[in-house]
Every structure is written in C-alpha cells, then in structure tokens.
mmCIF file of C-alpha atoms in Angstrom:
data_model
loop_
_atom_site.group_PDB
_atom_site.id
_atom_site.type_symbol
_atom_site.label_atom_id
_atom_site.label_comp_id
_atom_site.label_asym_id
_atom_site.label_seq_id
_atom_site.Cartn_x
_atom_site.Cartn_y
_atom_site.Cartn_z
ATOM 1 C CA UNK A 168 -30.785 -124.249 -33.838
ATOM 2 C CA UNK A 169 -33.075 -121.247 -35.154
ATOM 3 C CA UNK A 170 -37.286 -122.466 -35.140
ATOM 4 C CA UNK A 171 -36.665 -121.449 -39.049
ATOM 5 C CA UNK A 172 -33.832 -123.908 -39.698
ATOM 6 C CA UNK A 173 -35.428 -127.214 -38.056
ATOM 7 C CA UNK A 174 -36.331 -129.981 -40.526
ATOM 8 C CA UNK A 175 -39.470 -132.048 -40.086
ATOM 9 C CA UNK A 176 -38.414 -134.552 -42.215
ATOM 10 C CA UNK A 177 -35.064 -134.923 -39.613
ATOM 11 C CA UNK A 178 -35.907 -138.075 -38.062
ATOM 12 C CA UNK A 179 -33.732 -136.587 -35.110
ATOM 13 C CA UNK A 180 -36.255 -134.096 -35.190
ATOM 14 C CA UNK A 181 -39.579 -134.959 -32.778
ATOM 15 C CA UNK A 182 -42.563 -133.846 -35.022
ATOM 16 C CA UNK A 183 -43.941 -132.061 -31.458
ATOM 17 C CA UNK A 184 -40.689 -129.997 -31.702
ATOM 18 C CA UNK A 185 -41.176 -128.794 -35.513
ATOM 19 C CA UNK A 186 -45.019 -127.434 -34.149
ATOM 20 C CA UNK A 187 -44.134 -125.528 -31.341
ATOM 21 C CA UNK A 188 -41.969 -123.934 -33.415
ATOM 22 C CA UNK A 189 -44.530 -123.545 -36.052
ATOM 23 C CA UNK A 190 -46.825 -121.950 -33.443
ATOM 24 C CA UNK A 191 -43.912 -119.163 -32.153
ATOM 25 C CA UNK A 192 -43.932 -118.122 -35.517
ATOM 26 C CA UNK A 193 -47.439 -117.792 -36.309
ATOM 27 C CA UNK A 194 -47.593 -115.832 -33.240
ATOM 28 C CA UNK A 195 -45.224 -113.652 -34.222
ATOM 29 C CA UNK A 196 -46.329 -113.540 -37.818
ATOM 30 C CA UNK A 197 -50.143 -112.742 -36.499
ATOM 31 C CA UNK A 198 -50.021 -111.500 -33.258
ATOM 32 C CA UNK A 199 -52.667 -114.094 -31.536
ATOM 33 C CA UNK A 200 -51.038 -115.836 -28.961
ATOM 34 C CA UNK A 201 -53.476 -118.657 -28.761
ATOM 35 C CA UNK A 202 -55.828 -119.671 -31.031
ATOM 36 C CA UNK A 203 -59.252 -121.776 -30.078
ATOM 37 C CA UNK A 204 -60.423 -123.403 -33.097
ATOM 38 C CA UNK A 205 -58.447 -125.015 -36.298
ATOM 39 C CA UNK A 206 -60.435 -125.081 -39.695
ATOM 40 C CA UNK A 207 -58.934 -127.353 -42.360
ATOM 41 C CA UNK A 208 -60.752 -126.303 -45.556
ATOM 42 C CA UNK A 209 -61.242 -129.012 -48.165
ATOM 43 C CA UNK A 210 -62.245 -129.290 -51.655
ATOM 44 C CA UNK A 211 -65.122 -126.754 -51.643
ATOM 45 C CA UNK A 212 -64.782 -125.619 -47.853
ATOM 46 C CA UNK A 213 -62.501 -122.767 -48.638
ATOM 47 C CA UNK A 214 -65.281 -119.977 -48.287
ATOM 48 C CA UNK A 215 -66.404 -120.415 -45.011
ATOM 49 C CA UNK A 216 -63.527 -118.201 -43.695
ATOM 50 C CA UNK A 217 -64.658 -115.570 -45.112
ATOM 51 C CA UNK A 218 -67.993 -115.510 -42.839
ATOM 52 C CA UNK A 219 -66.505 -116.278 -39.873
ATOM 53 C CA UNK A 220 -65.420 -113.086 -39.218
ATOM 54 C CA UNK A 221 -62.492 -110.650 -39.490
ATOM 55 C CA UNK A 222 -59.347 -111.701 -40.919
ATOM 56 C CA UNK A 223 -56.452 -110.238 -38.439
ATOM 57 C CA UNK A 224 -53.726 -111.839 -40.447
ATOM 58 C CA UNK A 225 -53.015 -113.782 -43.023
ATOM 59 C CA UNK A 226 -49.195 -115.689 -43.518
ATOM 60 C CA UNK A 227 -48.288 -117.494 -46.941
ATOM 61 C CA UNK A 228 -48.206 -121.134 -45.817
ATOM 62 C CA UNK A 229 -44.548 -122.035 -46.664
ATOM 63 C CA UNK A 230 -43.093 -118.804 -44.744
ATOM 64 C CA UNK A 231 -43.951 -121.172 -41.537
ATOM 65 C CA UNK A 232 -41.475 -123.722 -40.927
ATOM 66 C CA UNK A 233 -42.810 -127.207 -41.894
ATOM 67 C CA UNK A 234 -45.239 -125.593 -44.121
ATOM 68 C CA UNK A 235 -45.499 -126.009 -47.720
ATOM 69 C CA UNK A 236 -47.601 -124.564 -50.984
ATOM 70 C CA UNK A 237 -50.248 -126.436 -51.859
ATOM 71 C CA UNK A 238 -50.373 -128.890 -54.166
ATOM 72 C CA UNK A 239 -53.768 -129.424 -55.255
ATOM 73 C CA UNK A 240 -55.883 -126.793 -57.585
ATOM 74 C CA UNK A 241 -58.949 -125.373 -55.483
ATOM 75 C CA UNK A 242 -56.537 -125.125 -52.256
ATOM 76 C CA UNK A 243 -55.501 -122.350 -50.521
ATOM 77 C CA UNK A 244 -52.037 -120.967 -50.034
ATOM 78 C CA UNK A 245 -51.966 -119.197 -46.453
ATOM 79 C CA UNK A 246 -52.811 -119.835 -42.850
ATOM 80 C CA UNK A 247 -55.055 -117.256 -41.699
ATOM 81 C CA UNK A 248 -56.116 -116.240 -38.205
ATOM 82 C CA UNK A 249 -59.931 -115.043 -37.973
ATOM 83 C CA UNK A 250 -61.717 -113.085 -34.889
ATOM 84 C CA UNK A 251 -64.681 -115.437 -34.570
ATOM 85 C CA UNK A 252 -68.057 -112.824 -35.005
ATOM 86 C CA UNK A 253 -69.811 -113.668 -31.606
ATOM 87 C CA UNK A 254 -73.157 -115.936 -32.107
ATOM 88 C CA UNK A 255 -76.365 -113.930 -30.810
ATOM 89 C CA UNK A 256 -77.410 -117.194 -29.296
ATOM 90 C CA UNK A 257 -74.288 -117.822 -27.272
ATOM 91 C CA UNK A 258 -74.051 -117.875 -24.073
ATOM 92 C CA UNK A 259 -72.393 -115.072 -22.114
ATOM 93 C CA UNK A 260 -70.004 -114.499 -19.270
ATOM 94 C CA UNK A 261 -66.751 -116.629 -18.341
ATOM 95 C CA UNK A 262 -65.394 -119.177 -20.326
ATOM 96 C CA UNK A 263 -68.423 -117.971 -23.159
ATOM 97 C CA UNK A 264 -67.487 -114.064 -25.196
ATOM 98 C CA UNK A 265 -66.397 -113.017 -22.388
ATOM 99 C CA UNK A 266 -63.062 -112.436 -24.812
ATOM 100 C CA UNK A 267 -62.501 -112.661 -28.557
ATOM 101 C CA UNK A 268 -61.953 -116.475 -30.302
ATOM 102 C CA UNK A 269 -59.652 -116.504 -32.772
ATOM 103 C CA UNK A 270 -59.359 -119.589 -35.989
ATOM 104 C CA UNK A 271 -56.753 -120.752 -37.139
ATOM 105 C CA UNK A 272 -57.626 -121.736 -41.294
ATOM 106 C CA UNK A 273 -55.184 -123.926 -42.166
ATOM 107 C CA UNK A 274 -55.345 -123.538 -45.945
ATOM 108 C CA UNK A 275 -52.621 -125.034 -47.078
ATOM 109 C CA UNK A 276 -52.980 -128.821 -46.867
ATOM 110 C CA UNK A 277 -50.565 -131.517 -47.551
ATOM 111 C CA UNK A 278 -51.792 -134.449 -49.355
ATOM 112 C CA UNK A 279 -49.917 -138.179 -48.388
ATOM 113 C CA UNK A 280 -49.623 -138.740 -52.412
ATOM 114 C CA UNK A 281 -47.391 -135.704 -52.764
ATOM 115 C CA UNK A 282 -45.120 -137.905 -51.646
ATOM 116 C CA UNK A 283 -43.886 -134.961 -48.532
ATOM 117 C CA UNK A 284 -44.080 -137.698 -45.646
ATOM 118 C CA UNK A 285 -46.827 -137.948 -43.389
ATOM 119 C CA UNK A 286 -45.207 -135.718 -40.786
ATOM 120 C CA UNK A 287 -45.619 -133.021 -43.352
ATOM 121 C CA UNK A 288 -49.545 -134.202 -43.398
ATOM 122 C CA UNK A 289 -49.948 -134.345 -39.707
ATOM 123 C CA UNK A 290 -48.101 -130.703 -39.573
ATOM 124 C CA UNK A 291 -50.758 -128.974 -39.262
ATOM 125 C CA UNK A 292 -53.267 -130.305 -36.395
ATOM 126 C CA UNK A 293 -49.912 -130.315 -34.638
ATOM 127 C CA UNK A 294 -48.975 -127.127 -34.907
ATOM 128 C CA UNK A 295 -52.951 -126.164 -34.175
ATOM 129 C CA UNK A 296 -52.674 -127.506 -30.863
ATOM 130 C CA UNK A 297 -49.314 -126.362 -29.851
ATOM 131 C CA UNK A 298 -51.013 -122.909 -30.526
ATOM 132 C CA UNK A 299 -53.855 -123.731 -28.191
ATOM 133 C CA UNK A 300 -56.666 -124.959 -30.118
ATOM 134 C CA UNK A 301 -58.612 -127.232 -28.726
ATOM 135 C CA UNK A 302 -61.100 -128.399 -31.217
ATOM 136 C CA UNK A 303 -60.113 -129.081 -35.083
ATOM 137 C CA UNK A 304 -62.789 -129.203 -37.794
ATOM 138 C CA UNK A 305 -61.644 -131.645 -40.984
ATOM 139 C CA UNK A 306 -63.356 -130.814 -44.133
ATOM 140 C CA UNK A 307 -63.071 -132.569 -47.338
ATOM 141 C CA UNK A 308 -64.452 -133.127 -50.792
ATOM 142 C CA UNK A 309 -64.903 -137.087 -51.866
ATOM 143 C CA UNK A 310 -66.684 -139.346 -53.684
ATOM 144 C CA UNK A 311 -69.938 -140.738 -52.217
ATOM 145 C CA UNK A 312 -71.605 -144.599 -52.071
ATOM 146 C CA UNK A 313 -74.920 -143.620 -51.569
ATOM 147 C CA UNK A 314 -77.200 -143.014 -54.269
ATOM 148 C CA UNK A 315 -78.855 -140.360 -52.469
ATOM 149 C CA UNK A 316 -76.437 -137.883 -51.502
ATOM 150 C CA UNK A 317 -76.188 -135.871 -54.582
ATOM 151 C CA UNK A 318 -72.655 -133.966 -55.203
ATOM 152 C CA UNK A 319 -73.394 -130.678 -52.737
ATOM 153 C CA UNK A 320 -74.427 -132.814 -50.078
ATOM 154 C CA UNK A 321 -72.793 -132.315 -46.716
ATOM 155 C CA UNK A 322 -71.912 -135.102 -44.322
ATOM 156 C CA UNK A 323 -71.073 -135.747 -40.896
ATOM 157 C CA UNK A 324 -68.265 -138.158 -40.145
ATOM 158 C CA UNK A 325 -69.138 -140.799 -37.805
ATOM 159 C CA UNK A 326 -65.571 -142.974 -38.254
ATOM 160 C CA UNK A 327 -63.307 -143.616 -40.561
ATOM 161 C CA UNK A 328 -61.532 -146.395 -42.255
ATOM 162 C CA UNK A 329 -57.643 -145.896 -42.992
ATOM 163 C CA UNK A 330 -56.568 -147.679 -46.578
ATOM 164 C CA UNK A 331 -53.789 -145.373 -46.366
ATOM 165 C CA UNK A 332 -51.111 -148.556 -44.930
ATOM 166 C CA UNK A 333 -49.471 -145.815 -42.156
ATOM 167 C CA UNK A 334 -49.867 -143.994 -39.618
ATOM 168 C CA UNK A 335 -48.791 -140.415 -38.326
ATOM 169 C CA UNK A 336 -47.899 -141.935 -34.786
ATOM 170 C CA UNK A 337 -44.518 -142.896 -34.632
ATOM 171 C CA UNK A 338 -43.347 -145.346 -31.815
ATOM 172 C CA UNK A 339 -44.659 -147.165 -29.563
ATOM 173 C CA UNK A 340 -47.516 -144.774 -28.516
ATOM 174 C CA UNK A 341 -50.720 -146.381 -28.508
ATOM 175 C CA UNK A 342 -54.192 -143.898 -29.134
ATOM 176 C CA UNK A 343 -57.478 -144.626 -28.238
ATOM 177 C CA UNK A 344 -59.658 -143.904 -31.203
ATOM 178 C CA UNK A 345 -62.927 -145.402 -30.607
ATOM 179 C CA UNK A 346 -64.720 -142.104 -30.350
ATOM 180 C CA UNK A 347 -62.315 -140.072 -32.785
ATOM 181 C CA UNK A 348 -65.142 -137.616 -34.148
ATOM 182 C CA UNK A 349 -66.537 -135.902 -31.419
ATOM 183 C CA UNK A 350 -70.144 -137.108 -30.481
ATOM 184 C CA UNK A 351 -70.683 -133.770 -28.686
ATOM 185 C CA UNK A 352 -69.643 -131.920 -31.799
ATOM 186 C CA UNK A 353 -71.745 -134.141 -33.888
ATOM 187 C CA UNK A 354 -74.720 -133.058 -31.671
ATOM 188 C CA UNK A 355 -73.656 -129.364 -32.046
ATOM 189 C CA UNK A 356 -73.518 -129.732 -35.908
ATOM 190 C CA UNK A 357 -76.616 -130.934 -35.982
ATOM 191 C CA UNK A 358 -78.140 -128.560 -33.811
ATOM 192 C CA UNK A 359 -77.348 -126.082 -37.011
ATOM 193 C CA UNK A 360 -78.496 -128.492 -39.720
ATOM 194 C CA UNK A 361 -81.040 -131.354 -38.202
ATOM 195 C CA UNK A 362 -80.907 -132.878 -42.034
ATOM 196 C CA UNK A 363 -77.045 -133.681 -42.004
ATOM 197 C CA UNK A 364 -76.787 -137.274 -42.360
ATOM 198 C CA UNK A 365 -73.779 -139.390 -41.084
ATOM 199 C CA UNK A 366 -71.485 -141.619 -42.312
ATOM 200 C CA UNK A 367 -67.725 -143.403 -42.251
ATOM 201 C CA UNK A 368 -65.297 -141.827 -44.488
ATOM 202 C CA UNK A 369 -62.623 -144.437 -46.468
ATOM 203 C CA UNK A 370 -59.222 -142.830 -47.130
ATOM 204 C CA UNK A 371 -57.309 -143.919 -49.940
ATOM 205 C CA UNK A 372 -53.681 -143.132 -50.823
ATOM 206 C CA UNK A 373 -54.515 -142.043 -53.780
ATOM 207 C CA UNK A 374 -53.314 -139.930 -56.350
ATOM 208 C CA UNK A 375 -55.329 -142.133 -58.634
ATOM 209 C CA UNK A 376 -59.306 -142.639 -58.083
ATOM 210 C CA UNK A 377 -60.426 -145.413 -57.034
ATOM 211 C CA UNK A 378 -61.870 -148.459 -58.785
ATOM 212 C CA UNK A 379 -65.063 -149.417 -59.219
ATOM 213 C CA UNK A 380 -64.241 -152.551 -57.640
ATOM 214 C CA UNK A 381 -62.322 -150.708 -54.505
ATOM 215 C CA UNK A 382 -65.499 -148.393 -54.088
ATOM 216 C CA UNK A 383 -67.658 -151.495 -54.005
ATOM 217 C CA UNK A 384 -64.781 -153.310 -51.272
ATOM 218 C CA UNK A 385 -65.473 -150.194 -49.406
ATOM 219 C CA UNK A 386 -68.905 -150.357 -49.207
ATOM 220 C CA UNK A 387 -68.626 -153.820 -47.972
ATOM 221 C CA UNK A 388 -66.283 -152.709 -45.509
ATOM 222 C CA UNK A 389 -68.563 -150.138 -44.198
ATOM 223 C CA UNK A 390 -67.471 -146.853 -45.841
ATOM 224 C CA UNK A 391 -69.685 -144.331 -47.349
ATOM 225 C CA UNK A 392 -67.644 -141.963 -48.393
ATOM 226 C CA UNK A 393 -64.200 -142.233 -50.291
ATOM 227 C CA UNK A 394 -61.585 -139.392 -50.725
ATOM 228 C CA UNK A 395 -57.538 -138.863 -50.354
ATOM 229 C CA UNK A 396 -57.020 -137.120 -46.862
ATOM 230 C CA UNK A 397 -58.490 -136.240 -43.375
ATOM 231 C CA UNK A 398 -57.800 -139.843 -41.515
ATOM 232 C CA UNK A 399 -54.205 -139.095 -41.021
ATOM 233 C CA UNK A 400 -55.000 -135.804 -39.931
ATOM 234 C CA UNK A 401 -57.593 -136.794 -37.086
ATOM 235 C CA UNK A 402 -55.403 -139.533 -36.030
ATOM 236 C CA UNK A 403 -52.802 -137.137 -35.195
ATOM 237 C CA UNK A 404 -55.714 -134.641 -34.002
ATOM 238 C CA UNK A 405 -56.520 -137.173 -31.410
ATOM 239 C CA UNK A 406 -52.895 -138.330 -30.184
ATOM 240 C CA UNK A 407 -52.477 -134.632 -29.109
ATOM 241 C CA UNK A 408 -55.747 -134.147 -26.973
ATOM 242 C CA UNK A 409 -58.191 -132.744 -29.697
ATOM 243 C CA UNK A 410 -61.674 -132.632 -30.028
ATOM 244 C CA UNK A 411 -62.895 -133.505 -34.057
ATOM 245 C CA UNK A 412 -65.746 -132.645 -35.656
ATOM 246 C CA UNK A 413 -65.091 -134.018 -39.627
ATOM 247 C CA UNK A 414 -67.287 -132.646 -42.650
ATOM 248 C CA UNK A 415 -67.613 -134.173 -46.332
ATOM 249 C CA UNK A 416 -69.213 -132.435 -49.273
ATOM 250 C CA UNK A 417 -69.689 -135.191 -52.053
ATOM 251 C CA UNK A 418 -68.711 -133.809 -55.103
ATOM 252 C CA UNK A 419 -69.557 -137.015 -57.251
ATOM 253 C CA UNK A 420 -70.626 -140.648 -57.056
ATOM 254 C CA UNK A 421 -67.714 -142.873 -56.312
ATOM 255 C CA UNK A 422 -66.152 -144.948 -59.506
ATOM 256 C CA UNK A 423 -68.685 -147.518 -60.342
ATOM 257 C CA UNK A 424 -71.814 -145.871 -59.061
ATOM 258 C CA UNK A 425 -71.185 -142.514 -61.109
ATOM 259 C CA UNK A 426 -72.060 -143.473 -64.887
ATOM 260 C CA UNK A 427 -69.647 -140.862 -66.446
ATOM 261 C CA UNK A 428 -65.740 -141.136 -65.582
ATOM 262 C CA UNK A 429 -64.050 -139.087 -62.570
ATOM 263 C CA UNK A 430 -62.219 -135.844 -62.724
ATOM 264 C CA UNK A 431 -60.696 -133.247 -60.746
ATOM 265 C CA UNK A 432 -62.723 -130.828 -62.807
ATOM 266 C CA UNK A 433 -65.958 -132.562 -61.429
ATOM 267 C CA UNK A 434 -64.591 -131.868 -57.742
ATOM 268 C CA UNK A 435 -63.993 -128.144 -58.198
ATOM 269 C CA UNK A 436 -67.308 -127.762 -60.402
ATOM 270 C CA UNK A 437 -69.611 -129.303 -57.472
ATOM 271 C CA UNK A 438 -67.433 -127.744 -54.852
ATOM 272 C CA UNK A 439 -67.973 -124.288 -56.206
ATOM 273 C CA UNK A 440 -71.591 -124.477 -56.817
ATOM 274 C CA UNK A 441 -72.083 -125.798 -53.047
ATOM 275 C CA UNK A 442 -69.795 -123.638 -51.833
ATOM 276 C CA UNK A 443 -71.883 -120.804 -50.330
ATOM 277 C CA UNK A 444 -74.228 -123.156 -48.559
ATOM 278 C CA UNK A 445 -71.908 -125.373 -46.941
ATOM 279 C CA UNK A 446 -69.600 -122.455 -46.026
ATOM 280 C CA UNK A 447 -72.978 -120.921 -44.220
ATOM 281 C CA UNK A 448 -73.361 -123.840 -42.578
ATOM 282 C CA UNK A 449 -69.633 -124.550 -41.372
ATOM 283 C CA UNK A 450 -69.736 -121.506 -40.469
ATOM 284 C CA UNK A 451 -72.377 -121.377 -38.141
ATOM 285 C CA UNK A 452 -71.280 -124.223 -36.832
ATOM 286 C CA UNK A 453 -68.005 -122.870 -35.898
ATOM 287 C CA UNK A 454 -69.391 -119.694 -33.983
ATOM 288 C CA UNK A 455 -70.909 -121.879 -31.612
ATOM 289 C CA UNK A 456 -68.345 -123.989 -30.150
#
C-alpha cells in the first residue's frame, strides 16, 4: 500500500505506521530530511513562526496523509518548515550551529470535539518525531482561574489534568508521566522571561465551555488553567521519547470568575492583541534550544 492511501483511522493500521509515512512525505514535500523542533501554535501563538526565521516550505495540511484542515477559526492551514535564525548567545561548535535547525509548525491542529478520533489528535507529535524532532513546544489559548493573570498573560505548564475520559495510547503500553513538561525546558523558558508564572492546565472535551461549577471543580482539583486540547498531545509527545515544553496565553477568565459570558470572539480578540509579545517571546525561546 502507497504512504498516500493508508488510513489512520484503520484500526489495522499502527498509528506509528501512518507518521512515518507522514514524515516521507513532508520530506519530500519540503526537502528537510530531519527536523529538530515541533511548534504547535494555539489560539494566539500563530505569529511566532514568522520570527523564527526563514520559511523553506510550506505544505497545505491535508495534502499529508493523516492530516486534515482545520477546524477552528484563528488556526492555521499548513505545516511549515522554518530555518531556525541562529541566537547570538548560543553556543558554537558541534552539536550547537555548527549546521542549520529546522521547525516543524504544525498549524493545522485537530481538536478531540471534532469528533476525528484521537489518533487524528495525536497525528501530529507523531509524525514530529518520526521526522526527528526531539523537543515539541504545545501552545494554547484557555481560560484562566486566577484572578491575576489577565487575558495576554503567558503561562508555563507545570502538569496537567486530563478530563478528556481517553487516552492516545492504545494497548497495554504503560508511560511514565510524572515529569511530562520538561523541567529543563521550563528553566530555559524562563531564562527568556524570569516573570512567567507556572501552572497545571485542565483539559476538557469540550466543544462547549465549561461551567462555572466545572471551573470551580477544577480549581479544587488543582488546575489553573482550562482549555480544549494539548494533554492528549503531550501524552503522545511523551510515549514517543519527547522532550515538552507547554505554553498558555489566557485569553479570558474561566466561566464563573469572568463576569460577562464566554465566546470564541473573546479568544481571537485577546489572542490577537497579545499576539506580537508572546510570539517574541516563543520565539526566543525556541532559538535557544
């Protein structure tokens, strides 16, 4: 069978098979053989490719087999492959710039309320590592607990809490996640930004906001942040041998704490007027892994 005729959603299928073939073609669609770095752009996110560096090629997302169009307004449509711009303040010879780093910005995410699967969801960290990457960055807009983050704000991961009742794993493989966003990365990102605060990220399945009284069940739980992706994703991240680094921008106070009812509108508006800081920052983050 042809890369271009396998079906992730064939349970036959292994997902691991459906992203090597994913990463054949995006070599062949944009002539990087291996890639060191996988950006998934969230809500807001979507302009820090642009300062990474040179764009070598960009694909449409669903010309890649597994791949889809987005769903969700304020995503993008391709998969792009950026020559990293070398950091002044890297350091130099083997294993540093010795040769060019290359992104892959997976624009084109798929959402578990779409209703695709969550192989389709996973897709893409998979394919990201069978095309070499090493370290994936998660980036997401969502709705924030605390009083003090202001929509614009930026914040680090720490953990997560998965509401979402699956899992990408499938079988009887058992992944350690006690550490599943990077401390070293953590360290790095706050190396850029000293200010960035922390906290654990709640993933609903959403489409549908949450409740007041699920925001408040969160917050009892732990979470400090609530949104609709990224926990499926750095599951999968982890179960093939990635490093995470995962980045909220709060775009409004969660359901109960926000005084004036939740829209998508509200996500895009506070997305777009952080956008040029928080792609600065990303992307100075990203030039020094």
């Amino acid at each position: 069978m042809s890369d271009s005729a396998l079906d992730i959603d064939d349970p036959s299928t292994s997902p691991s098979t459906v992203a090597e073939a994913a990463a054949r073609q995006l070599a062949d669609e944009t002539g990087i053989t291996k890639f060191d770095v996988a950006l998934v752009l969230g809500s807001g996110w979507g302009g820090a490719a642009d300062l990474l560096g040179e764009t070598v090629a960009e694909v449409p997302a669903e010309r890649i087999v597994g791949f889809a169009k987005p769903a969700v307004a304020g995503h993008g449509a391709s998969i792009r492959a950026i020559r990293i711009e070398h950091d002044d303040d890297a350091p130099t010879g083997e294993g540093a710039y010795g040769e060019d780093k290359y992104a892959l910005v997976l624009g084109s995410r798929t959402h578990l309320y779409e209703g695709r699967g969550v192989r389709r969801v996973a897709h893409g960290v998979r394919t990201a590592a069978a095309a070499g990457v090493k370290t994936v960055v998660l980036t997401n807009g969502c709705g924030g607990l605390n009083p003090d983050w202001a929509p614009g704000t930026p914040v680090l991961i720490r953990d997560h809490i998965n509401l979402t009742a699956t899992s990408p794993i499938e079988g009887a493989n058992f992944v350690d996640v006690t550490d599943l966003y990077t401390p070293a990365l953590r360290d790095l990102a706050r190396s850029v930004d000293p200010d960035l605060d922390e906290g654990v990220y709640v993933q609903f399945r959403g489409p549908h906001y949450e409740t007041p009284a699920e925001v408040k069940m969160a917050g009892v739980l732990g979470g400090d942040l609530v949104g609709m992706s990224t926990t499926l994703e750095a599951i999968a991240a982890r179960q093939v041998g990635l490093d995470i680094l995962g980045l909220s921008l709060v775009t409004n106070a969660a359901a109960g704490i926000s005084p004036v009812p939740l829209s998508h509108a509200e996500v895009i508006e506070a997305g777009q007027a952080a956008g040029p800081r928080i792609s600065a920052l990303l992307a100075n983050i990203v030039r020094k892994l």
